[in-house]
PDB file of N, CA and C in Angstrom:
ATOM      1  N   THR A   1      -0.200   0.311  -8.845  1.00 51.00           N
ATOM      2  CA  THR A   1       0.719   0.376  -9.967  1.00 51.00           C
ATOM      3  C   THR A   1       0.685   1.755 -10.583  1.00 51.00           C
ATOM      4  N   ALA A   2       1.652   2.047 -11.396  1.00 58.00           N
ATOM      5  CA  ALA A   2       1.730   3.363 -12.033  1.00 58.00           C
ATOM      6  C   ALA A   2       0.499   3.659 -12.876  1.00 58.00           C
ATOM      7  N   ALA A   3      -0.111   2.633 -13.429  1.00 65.00           N
ATOM      8  CA  ALA A   3      -1.302   2.827 -14.267  1.00 65.00           C
ATOM      9  C   ALA A   3      -2.506   3.263 -13.440  1.00 65.00           C
ATOM     10  N   VAL A   4      -2.512   2.969 -12.168  1.00 65.00           N
ATOM     11  CA  VAL A   4      -3.639   3.297 -11.299  1.00 65.00           C
ATOM     12  C   VAL A   4      -3.448   4.649 -10.618  1.00 65.00           C
ATOM     13  N   VAL A   5      -2.223   4.947 -10.222  1.00 71.00           N
ATOM     14  CA  VAL A   5      -1.942   6.172  -9.477  1.00 71.00           C
ATOM     15  C   VAL A   5      -1.533   7.269 -10.458  1.00 71.00           C
ATOM     16  N   THR A   6      -2.550   7.950 -10.990  1.00 68.00           N
ATOM     17  CA  THR A   6      -2.320   9.011 -11.969  1.00 68.00           C
ATOM     18  C   THR A   6      -3.221  10.192 -11.664  1.00 68.00           C
ATOM     19  N   GLU A   7      -2.909  11.316 -12.268  1.00 70.00           N
ATOM     20  CA  GLU A   7      -3.763  12.488 -12.107  1.00 70.00           C
ATOM     21  C   GLU A   7      -5.108  12.289 -12.796  1.00 70.00           C
ATOM     22  N   ASP A   8      -5.161  11.362 -13.731  1.00 73.00           N
ATOM     23  CA  ASP A   8      -6.404  11.117 -14.468  1.00 73.00           C
ATOM     24  C   ASP A   8      -7.362  10.208 -13.700  1.00 73.00           C
ATOM     25  N   ASN A   9      -6.893   9.582 -12.641  1.00 70.00           N
ATOM     26  CA  ASN A   9      -7.721   8.669 -11.855  1.00 70.00           C
ATOM     27  C   ASN A   9      -8.426   9.467 -10.766  1.00 70.00           C
ATOM     28  N   ILE A  10      -9.733   9.449 -10.763  1.00 68.00           N
ATOM     29  CA  ILE A  10     -10.512  10.253  -9.811  1.00 68.00           C
ATOM     30  C   ILE A  10     -10.162   9.940  -8.358  1.00 68.00           C
ATOM     31  N   HIS A  11      -9.744   8.714  -8.079  1.00 70.00           N
ATOM     32  CA  HIS A  11      -9.432   8.322  -6.709  1.00 70.00           C
ATOM     33  C   HIS A  11      -8.076   8.848  -6.241  1.00 70.00           C
ATOM     34  N   CYS A  12      -7.186   9.179  -7.167  1.00 78.00           N
ATOM     35  CA  CYS A  12      -5.813   9.539  -6.810  1.00 78.00           C
ATOM     36  C   CYS A  12      -5.389  10.926  -7.247  1.00 78.00           C
ATOM     37  N   SER A  13      -6.169  11.591  -8.060  1.00 83.00           N
ATOM     38  CA  SER A  13      -5.703  12.813  -8.711  1.00 83.00           C
ATOM     39  C   SER A  13      -5.217  13.877  -7.733  1.00 83.00           C
ATOM     40  N   LEU A  14      -5.948  14.125  -6.664  1.00 86.00           N
ATOM     41  CA  LEU A  14      -5.538  15.150  -5.704  1.00 86.00           C
ATOM     42  C   LEU A  14      -4.212  14.781  -5.052  1.00 86.00           C
ATOM     43  N   MET A  15      -4.058  13.536  -4.646  1.00 86.00           N
ATOM     44  CA  MET A  15      -2.832  13.119  -3.982  1.00 86.00           C
ATOM     45  C   MET A  15      -1.636  13.153  -4.930  1.00 86.00           C
ATOM     46  N   VAL A  16      -1.839  12.799  -6.189  1.00 86.00           N
ATOM     47  CA  VAL A  16      -0.749  12.856  -7.167  1.00 86.00           C
ATOM     48  C   VAL A  16      -0.321  14.310  -7.354  1.00 86.00           C
ATOM     49  N   LYS A  17      -1.269  15.208  -7.460  1.00 90.00           N
ATOM     50  CA  LYS A  17      -0.945  16.630  -7.600  1.00 90.00           C
ATOM     51  C   LYS A  17      -0.203  17.146  -6.376  1.00 90.00           C
ATOM     52  N   LEU A  18      -0.684  16.782  -5.176  1.00 90.00           N
ATOM     53  CA  LEU A  18      -0.021  17.218  -3.942  1.00 90.00           C
ATOM     54  C   LEU A  18       1.385  16.642  -3.821  1.00 90.00           C
ATOM     55  N   ALA A  19       1.556  15.384  -4.206  1.00 90.00           N
ATOM     56  CA  ALA A  19       2.881  14.761  -4.139  1.00 90.00           C
ATOM     57  C   ALA A  19       3.860  15.493  -5.060  1.00 90.00           C
ATOM     58  N   LYS A  20       3.406  15.838  -6.243  1.00 91.00           N
ATOM     59  CA  LYS A  20       4.272  16.586  -7.168  1.00 91.00           C
ATOM     60  C   LYS A  20       4.622  17.956  -6.580  1.00 91.00           C
ATOM     61  N   GLU A  21       3.613  18.626  -6.052  1.00 94.00           N
ATOM     62  CA  GLU A  21       3.780  19.962  -5.494  1.00 94.00           C
ATOM     63  C   GLU A  21       4.723  19.969  -4.290  1.00 94.00           C
ATOM     64  N   LYS A  22       4.602  18.959  -3.438  1.00 92.00           N
ATOM     65  CA  LYS A  22       5.376  18.891  -2.187  1.00 92.00           C
ATOM     66  C   LYS A  22       6.620  18.013  -2.300  1.00 92.00           C
ATOM     67  N   LYS A  23       6.882  17.514  -3.509  1.00 91.00           N
ATOM     68  CA  LYS A  23       8.020  16.609  -3.755  1.00 91.00           C
ATOM     69  C   LYS A  23       7.901  15.345  -2.903  1.00 91.00           C
ATOM     70  N   GLY A  24       6.703  14.799  -2.883  1.00 91.00           N
ATOM     71  CA  GLY A  24       6.437  13.582  -2.126  1.00 91.00           C
ATOM     72  C   GLY A  24       6.602  12.334  -2.979  1.00 91.00           C
ATOM     73  N   LEU A  25       6.603  11.217  -2.319  1.00 91.00           N
ATOM     74  CA  LEU A  25       6.727   9.905  -2.967  1.00 91.00           C
ATOM     75  C   LEU A  25       5.406   9.167  -2.789  1.00 91.00           C
ATOM     76  N   ILE A  26       4.881   8.619  -3.868  1.00 89.00           N
ATOM     77  CA  ILE A  26       3.663   7.807  -3.785  1.00 89.00           C
ATOM     78  C   ILE A  26       4.043   6.349  -3.996  1.00 89.00           C
ATOM     79  N   VAL A  27       3.567   5.494  -3.101  1.00 88.00           N
ATOM     80  CA  VAL A  27       3.807   4.062  -3.190  1.00 88.00           C
ATOM     81  C   VAL A  27       2.447   3.377  -3.247  1.00 88.00           C
ATOM     82  N   ALA A  28       2.205   2.608  -4.292  1.00 83.00           N
ATOM     83  CA  ALA A  28       0.951   1.860  -4.409  1.00 83.00           C
ATOM     84  C   ALA A  28       1.184   0.457  -3.860  1.00 83.00           C
ATOM     85  N   VAL A  29       0.367   0.077  -2.894  1.00 83.00           N
ATOM     86  CA  VAL A  29       0.502  -1.232  -2.249  1.00 83.00           C
ATOM     87  C   VAL A  29      -0.694  -2.096  -2.617  1.00 83.00           C
ATOM     88  N   GLU A  30      -0.432  -3.269  -3.136  1.00 80.00           N
ATOM     89  CA  GLU A  30      -1.499  -4.223  -3.444  1.00 80.00           C
ATOM     90  C   GLU A  30      -1.609  -5.189  -2.271  1.00 80.00           C
ATOM     91  N   HIS A  31      -2.796  -5.341  -1.751  1.00 79.00           N
ATOM     92  CA  HIS A  31      -2.990  -6.172  -0.565  1.00 79.00           C
ATOM     93  C   HIS A  31      -3.114  -7.654  -0.901  1.00 79.00           C
ATOM     94  N   ARG A  32      -2.799  -8.457   0.075  1.00 81.00           N
ATOM     95  CA  ARG A  32      -2.885  -9.916  -0.066  1.00 81.00           C
ATOM     96  C   ARG A  32      -4.247 -10.352  -0.590  1.00 81.00           C
ATOM     97  N   PHE A  33      -4.223 -11.333  -1.440  1.00 81.00           N
ATOM     98  CA  PHE A  33      -5.419 -11.948  -2.012  1.00 81.00           C
ATOM     99  C   PHE A  33      -6.147 -11.039  -2.999  1.00 81.00           C
ATOM    100  N   TYR A  34      -5.502  -9.950  -3.413  1.00 79.00           N
ATOM    101  CA  TYR A  34      -6.081  -9.052  -4.416  1.00 79.00           C
ATOM    102  C   TYR A  34      -5.100  -8.949  -5.568  1.00 79.00           C
ATOM    103  N   GLY A  35      -5.604  -8.861  -6.782  1.00 77.00           N
ATOM    104  CA  GLY A  35      -4.718  -8.738  -7.932  1.00 77.00           C
ATOM    105  C   GLY A  35      -3.789  -9.932  -8.050  1.00 77.00           C
ATOM    106  N   LYS A  36      -2.492  -9.660  -8.115  1.00 82.00           N
ATOM    107  CA  LYS A  36      -1.494 -10.721  -8.255  1.00 82.00           C
ATOM    108  C   LYS A  36      -0.870 -11.114  -6.923  1.00 82.00           C
ATOM    109  N   SER A  37      -1.298 -10.481  -5.838  1.00 82.00           N
ATOM    110  CA  SER A  37      -0.703 -10.724  -4.516  1.00 82.00           C
ATOM    111  C   SER A  37      -1.441 -11.815  -3.757  1.00 82.00           C
ATOM    112  N   ILE A  38      -1.311 -13.020  -4.239  1.00 83.00           N
ATOM    113  CA  ILE A  38      -1.977 -14.156  -3.602  1.00 83.00           C
ATOM    114  C   ILE A  38      -0.901 -15.072  -3.009  1.00 83.00           C
ATOM    115  N   PRO A  39      -0.792 -15.102  -1.670  1.00 84.00           N
ATOM    116  CA  PRO A  39       0.293 -15.833  -1.031  1.00 84.00           C
ATOM    117  C   PRO A  39       0.088 -17.352  -0.917  1.00 84.00           C
ATOM    118  N   THR A  40      -1.047 -17.847  -1.342  1.00 87.00           N
ATOM    119  CA  THR A  40      -1.325 -19.282  -1.262  1.00 87.00           C
ATOM    120  C   THR A  40      -1.818 -19.781  -2.618  1.00 87.00           C
ATOM    121  N   ASN A  41      -1.969 -21.079  -2.737  1.00 88.00           N
ATOM    122  CA  ASN A  41      -2.421 -21.667  -4.003  1.00 88.00           C
ATOM    123  C   ASN A  41      -3.935 -21.814  -4.098  1.00 88.00           C
ATOM    124  N   ASP A  42      -4.633 -21.485  -3.011  1.00 89.00           N
ATOM    125  CA  ASP A  42      -6.090 -21.679  -3.015  1.00 89.00           C
ATOM    126  C   ASP A  42      -6.758 -20.673  -2.080  1.00 89.00           C
ATOM    127  N   PHE A  43      -8.073 -20.753  -2.017  1.00 89.00           N
ATOM    128  CA  PHE A  43      -8.841 -19.853  -1.165  1.00 89.00           C
ATOM    129  C   PHE A  43      -9.586 -20.632  -0.082  1.00 89.00           C
ATOM    130  N   THR A  44      -8.954 -21.667   0.437  1.00 92.00           N
ATOM    131  CA  THR A  44      -9.574 -22.450   1.508  1.00 92.00           C
ATOM    132  C   THR A  44      -9.603 -21.623   2.788  1.00 92.00           C
ATOM    133  N   THR A  45     -10.410 -22.047   3.725  1.00 92.00           N
ATOM    134  CA  THR A  45     -10.488 -21.369   5.016  1.00 92.00           C
ATOM    135  C   THR A  45      -9.108 -21.312   5.663  1.00 92.00           C
ATOM    136  N   GLU A  46      -8.349 -22.389   5.547  1.00 91.00           N
ATOM    137  CA  GLU A  46      -7.002 -22.418   6.114  1.00 91.00           C
ATOM    138  C   GLU A  46      -6.111 -21.355   5.472  1.00 91.00           C
ATOM    139  N   SER A  47      -6.199 -21.223   4.170  1.00 88.00           N
ATOM    140  CA  SER A  47      -5.399 -20.211   3.474  1.00 88.00           C
ATOM    141  C   SER A  47      -5.851 -18.797   3.811  1.00 88.00           C
ATOM    142  N   LEU A  48      -7.143 -18.616   3.955  1.00 88.00           N
ATOM    143  CA  LEU A  48      -7.672 -17.275   4.209  1.00 88.00           C
ATOM    144  C   LEU A  48      -7.375 -16.752   5.610  1.00 88.00           C
ATOM    145  N   GLN A  49      -6.752 -17.580   6.452  1.00 87.00           N
ATOM    146  CA  GLN A  49      -6.326 -17.081   7.758  1.00 87.00           C
ATOM    147  C   GLN A  49      -5.296 -15.959   7.589  1.00 87.00           C
ATOM    148  N   PHE A  50      -4.666 -15.901   6.414  1.00 83.00           N
ATOM    149  CA  PHE A  50      -3.679 -14.869   6.133  1.00 83.00           C
ATOM    150  C   PHE A  50      -4.297 -13.600   5.558  1.00 83.00           C
ATOM    151  N   LEU A  51      -5.614 -13.559   5.452  1.00 86.00           N
ATOM    152  CA  LEU A  51      -6.333 -12.383   4.969  1.00 86.00           C
ATOM    153  C   LEU A  51      -7.056 -11.759   6.166  1.00 86.00           C
ATOM    154  N   SER A  52      -6.358 -10.880   6.850  1.00 84.00           N
ATOM    155  CA  SER A  52      -6.949 -10.233   8.030  1.00 84.00           C
ATOM    156  C   SER A  52      -6.418  -8.804   8.131  1.00 84.00           C
ATOM    157  N   SER A  53      -7.105  -7.994   8.907  1.00 83.00           N
ATOM    158  CA  SER A  53      -6.629  -6.621   9.088  1.00 83.00           C
ATOM    159  C   SER A  53      -5.281  -6.612   9.803  1.00 83.00           C
ATOM    160  N   GLN A  54      -5.058  -7.573  10.700  1.00 87.00           N
ATOM    161  CA  GLN A  54      -3.769  -7.650  11.391  1.00 87.00           C
ATOM    162  C   GLN A  54      -2.642  -7.929  10.390  1.00 87.00           C
ATOM    163  N   GLN A  55      -2.890  -8.858   9.463  1.00 86.00           N
ATOM    164  CA  GLN A  55      -1.886  -9.165   8.444  1.00 86.00           C
ATOM    165  C   GLN A  55      -1.663  -7.958   7.532  1.00 86.00           C
ATOM    166  N   ALA A  56      -2.736  -7.267   7.185  1.00 84.00           N
ATOM    167  CA  ALA A  56      -2.617  -6.096   6.312  1.00 84.00           C
ATOM    168  C   ALA A  56      -1.788  -5.002   6.989  1.00 84.00           C
ATOM    169  N   LEU A  57      -2.017  -4.778   8.281  1.00 86.00           N
ATOM    170  CA  LEU A  57      -1.222  -3.785   9.017  1.00 86.00           C
ATOM    171  C   LEU A  57       0.243  -4.201   9.090  1.00 86.00           C
ATOM    172  N   ALA A  58       0.478  -5.479   9.318  1.00 89.00           N
ATOM    173  CA  ALA A  58       1.860  -5.981   9.355  1.00 89.00           C
ATOM    174  C   ALA A  58       2.527  -5.806   7.991  1.00 89.00           C
ATOM    175  N   ASP A  59       1.781  -6.064   6.923  1.00 87.00           N
ATOM    176  CA  ASP A  59       2.319  -5.874   5.571  1.00 87.00           C
ATOM    177  C   ASP A  59       2.671  -4.407   5.333  1.00 87.00           C
ATOM    178  N   LEU A  60       1.781  -3.497   5.742  1.00 87.00           N
ATOM    179  CA  LEU A  60       2.055  -2.075   5.555  1.00 87.00           C
ATOM    180  C   LEU A  60       3.270  -1.635   6.367  1.00 87.00           C
ATOM    181  N   ALA A  61       3.414  -2.177   7.569  1.00 91.00           N
ATOM    182  CA  ALA A  61       4.590  -1.853   8.380  1.00 91.00           C
ATOM    183  C   ALA A  61       5.863  -2.315   7.674  1.00 91.00           C
ATOM    184  N   ARG A  62       5.809  -3.478   7.071  1.00 93.00           N
ATOM    185  CA  ARG A  62       6.974  -4.008   6.340  1.00 93.00           C
ATOM    186  C   ARG A  62       7.262  -3.176   5.087  1.00 93.00           C
ATOM    187  N   VAL A  63       6.222  -2.765   4.382  1.00 91.00           N
ATOM    188  CA  VAL A  63       6.400  -1.901   3.211  1.00 91.00           C
ATOM    189  C   VAL A  63       7.023  -0.572   3.661  1.00 91.00           C
ATOM    190  N   HIS A  64       6.529  -0.010   4.746  1.00 94.00           N
ATOM    191  CA  HIS A  64       7.064   1.241   5.299  1.00 94.00           C
ATOM    192  C   HIS A  64       8.558   1.086   5.584  1.00 94.00           C
ATOM    193  N   GLN A  65       8.916   0.001   6.229  1.00 96.00           N
ATOM    194  CA  GLN A  65      10.318  -0.267   6.571  1.00 96.00           C
ATOM    195  C   GLN A  65      11.175  -0.392   5.297  1.00 96.00           C
ATOM    196  N   HIS A  66      10.680  -1.161   4.343  1.00 96.00           N
ATOM    197  CA  HIS A  66      11.427  -1.375   3.095  1.00 96.00           C
ATOM    198  C   HIS A  66      11.596  -0.079   2.305  1.00 96.00           C
ATOM    199  N   VAL A  67      10.521   0.660   2.125  1.00 96.00           N
ATOM    200  CA  VAL A  67      10.571   1.895   1.339  1.00 96.00           C
ATOM    201  C   VAL A  67      11.460   2.922   2.035  1.00 96.00           C
ATOM    202  N   SER A  68      11.367   3.011   3.360  1.00 97.00           N
ATOM    203  CA  SER A  68      12.204   3.951   4.107  1.00 97.00           C
ATOM    204  C   SER A  68      13.681   3.657   3.898  1.00 97.00           C
ATOM    205  N   LYS A  69      14.025   2.377   3.929  1.00 97.00           N
ATOM    206  CA  LYS A  69      15.420   1.979   3.720  1.00 97.00           C
ATOM    207  C   LYS A  69      15.835   2.192   2.265  1.00 97.00           C
ATOM    208  N   GLU A  70      15.001   1.756   1.337  1.00 96.00           N
ATOM    209  CA  GLU A  70      15.313   1.833  -0.102  1.00 96.00           C
ATOM    210  C   GLU A  70      15.545   3.269  -0.570  1.00 96.00           C
ATOM    211  N   TYR A  71      14.759   4.211  -0.034  1.00 96.00           N
ATOM    212  CA  TYR A  71      14.843   5.600  -0.463  1.00 96.00           C
ATOM    213  C   TYR A  71      15.525   6.499   0.567  1.00 96.00           C
ATOM    214  N   ALA A  72      16.134   5.901   1.596  1.00 97.00           N
ATOM    215  CA  ALA A  72      16.829   6.641   2.653  1.00 97.00           C
ATOM    216  C   ALA A  72      15.944   7.749   3.229  1.00 97.00           C
ATOM    217  N   ILE A  73      14.719   7.393   3.573  1.00 95.00           N
ATOM    218  CA  ILE A  73      13.756   8.354   4.107  1.00 95.00           C
ATOM    219  C   ILE A  73      14.016   8.525   5.605  1.00 95.00           C
ATOM    220  N   PRO A  74      14.210   9.749   6.069  1.00 95.00           N
ATOM    221  CA  PRO A  74      14.465   9.985   7.495  1.00 95.00           C
ATOM    222  C   PRO A  74      13.335   9.456   8.381  1.00 95.00           C
ATOM    223  N   GLY A  75      13.682   9.010   9.560  1.00 92.00           N
ATOM    224  CA  GLY A  75      12.725   8.389  10.477  1.00 92.00           C
ATOM    225  C   GLY A  75      11.530   9.240  10.877  1.00 92.00           C
ATOM    226  N   LYS A  76      11.697  10.556  10.913  1.00 93.00           N
ATOM    227  CA  LYS A  76      10.594  11.429  11.344  1.00 93.00           C
ATOM    228  C   LYS A  76       9.715  11.915  10.191  1.00 93.00           C
ATOM    229  N   THR A  77       9.942  11.370   9.007  1.00 93.00           N
ATOM    230  CA  THR A  77       9.152  11.754   7.842  1.00 93.00           C
ATOM    231  C   THR A  77       7.706  11.314   8.030  1.00 93.00           C
ATOM    232  N   LYS A  78       6.777  12.182   7.687  1.00 91.00           N
ATOM    233  CA  LYS A  78       5.349  11.863   7.816  1.00 91.00           C
ATOM    234  C   LYS A  78       4.879  11.078   6.605  1.00 91.00           C
ATOM    235  N   TRP A  79       3.995  10.119   6.849  1.00 90.00           N
ATOM    236  CA  TRP A  79       3.395   9.296   5.808  1.00 90.00           C
ATOM    237  C   TRP A  79       1.890   9.542   5.824  1.00 90.00           C
ATOM    238  N   ILE A  80       1.285   9.508   4.645  1.00 86.00           N
ATOM    239  CA  ILE A  80      -0.162   9.663   4.523  1.00 86.00           C
ATOM    240  C   ILE A  80      -0.697   8.478   3.733  1.00 86.00           C
ATOM    241  N   ALA A  81      -1.683   7.788   4.302  1.00 82.00           N
ATOM    242  CA  ALA A  81      -2.342   6.687   3.580  1.00 82.00           C
ATOM    243  C   ALA A  81      -3.609   7.238   2.948  1.00 82.00           C
ATOM    244  N   PHE A  82      -3.867   6.850   1.715  1.00 80.00           N
ATOM    245  CA  PHE A  82      -5.094   7.298   1.058  1.00 80.00           C
ATOM    246  C   PHE A  82      -5.593   6.201   0.144  1.00 80.00           C
ATOM    247  N   GLY A  83      -6.819   6.321  -0.239  1.00 73.00           N
ATOM    248  CA  GLY A  83      -7.406   5.357  -1.159  1.00 73.00           C
ATOM    249  C   GLY A  83      -8.701   4.799  -0.615  1.00 73.00           C
ATOM    250  N   GLY A  84      -9.142   3.732  -1.238  1.00 67.00           N
ATOM    251  CA  GLY A  84     -10.343   3.045  -0.785  1.00 67.00           C
ATOM    252  C   GLY A  84      -9.932   1.737  -0.142  1.00 67.00           C
ATOM    253  N   SER A  85     -10.843   1.065   0.468  1.00 65.00           N
ATOM    254  CA  SER A  85     -10.561  -0.213   1.098  1.00 65.00           C
ATOM    255  C   SER A  85      -9.512  -0.020   2.182  1.00 65.00           C
ATOM    256  N   TYR A  86      -8.594  -0.965   2.321  1.00 60.00           N
ATOM    257  CA  TYR A  86      -7.580  -0.880   3.375  1.00 60.00           C
ATOM    258  C   TYR A  86      -6.762   0.414   3.345  1.00 60.00           C
ATOM    259  N   PRO A  87      -6.216   0.846   2.187  1.00 56.00           N
ATOM    260  CA  PRO A  87      -5.355   2.025   2.214  1.00 56.00           C
ATOM    261  C   PRO A  87      -6.044   3.264   2.776  1.00 56.00           C
ATOM    262  N   GLY A  88      -7.322   3.386   2.540  1.00 60.00           N
ATOM    263  CA  GLY A  88      -8.039   4.563   2.988  1.00 60.00           C
ATOM    264  C   GLY A  88      -8.451   4.542   4.448  1.00 60.00           C
ATOM    265  N   VAL A  89      -8.462   3.395   5.047  1.00 62.00           N
ATOM    266  CA  VAL A  89      -8.942   3.326   6.431  1.00 62.00           C
ATOM    267  C   VAL A  89      -7.887   2.910   7.436  1.00 62.00           C
ATOM    268  N   MET A  90      -6.719   2.537   6.963  1.00 64.00           N
ATOM    269  CA  MET A  90      -5.668   2.150   7.910  1.00 64.00           C
ATOM    270  C   MET A  90      -4.894   3.357   8.285  1.00 64.00           C
TER     271      MET A  90
END
């Protein structure tokens, strides 16, 4: 969210500065089962089948597709993932 991705946040400050400098776009993605992004009503083993690295990659691919279309981003545009947890390692 905008409250998290700021120059004042130690985890994001460099990337926010670089995005401003290079006229880049920053998109904050909240992963399934974190924060408000809970796709099921419970945390049973059956529900948690949707919490996997494969699902997270599929979600990021869908976000990439949506953001590219929404902002008319050319197909050869480079994307950089940063952060901790999934965003930093995918």
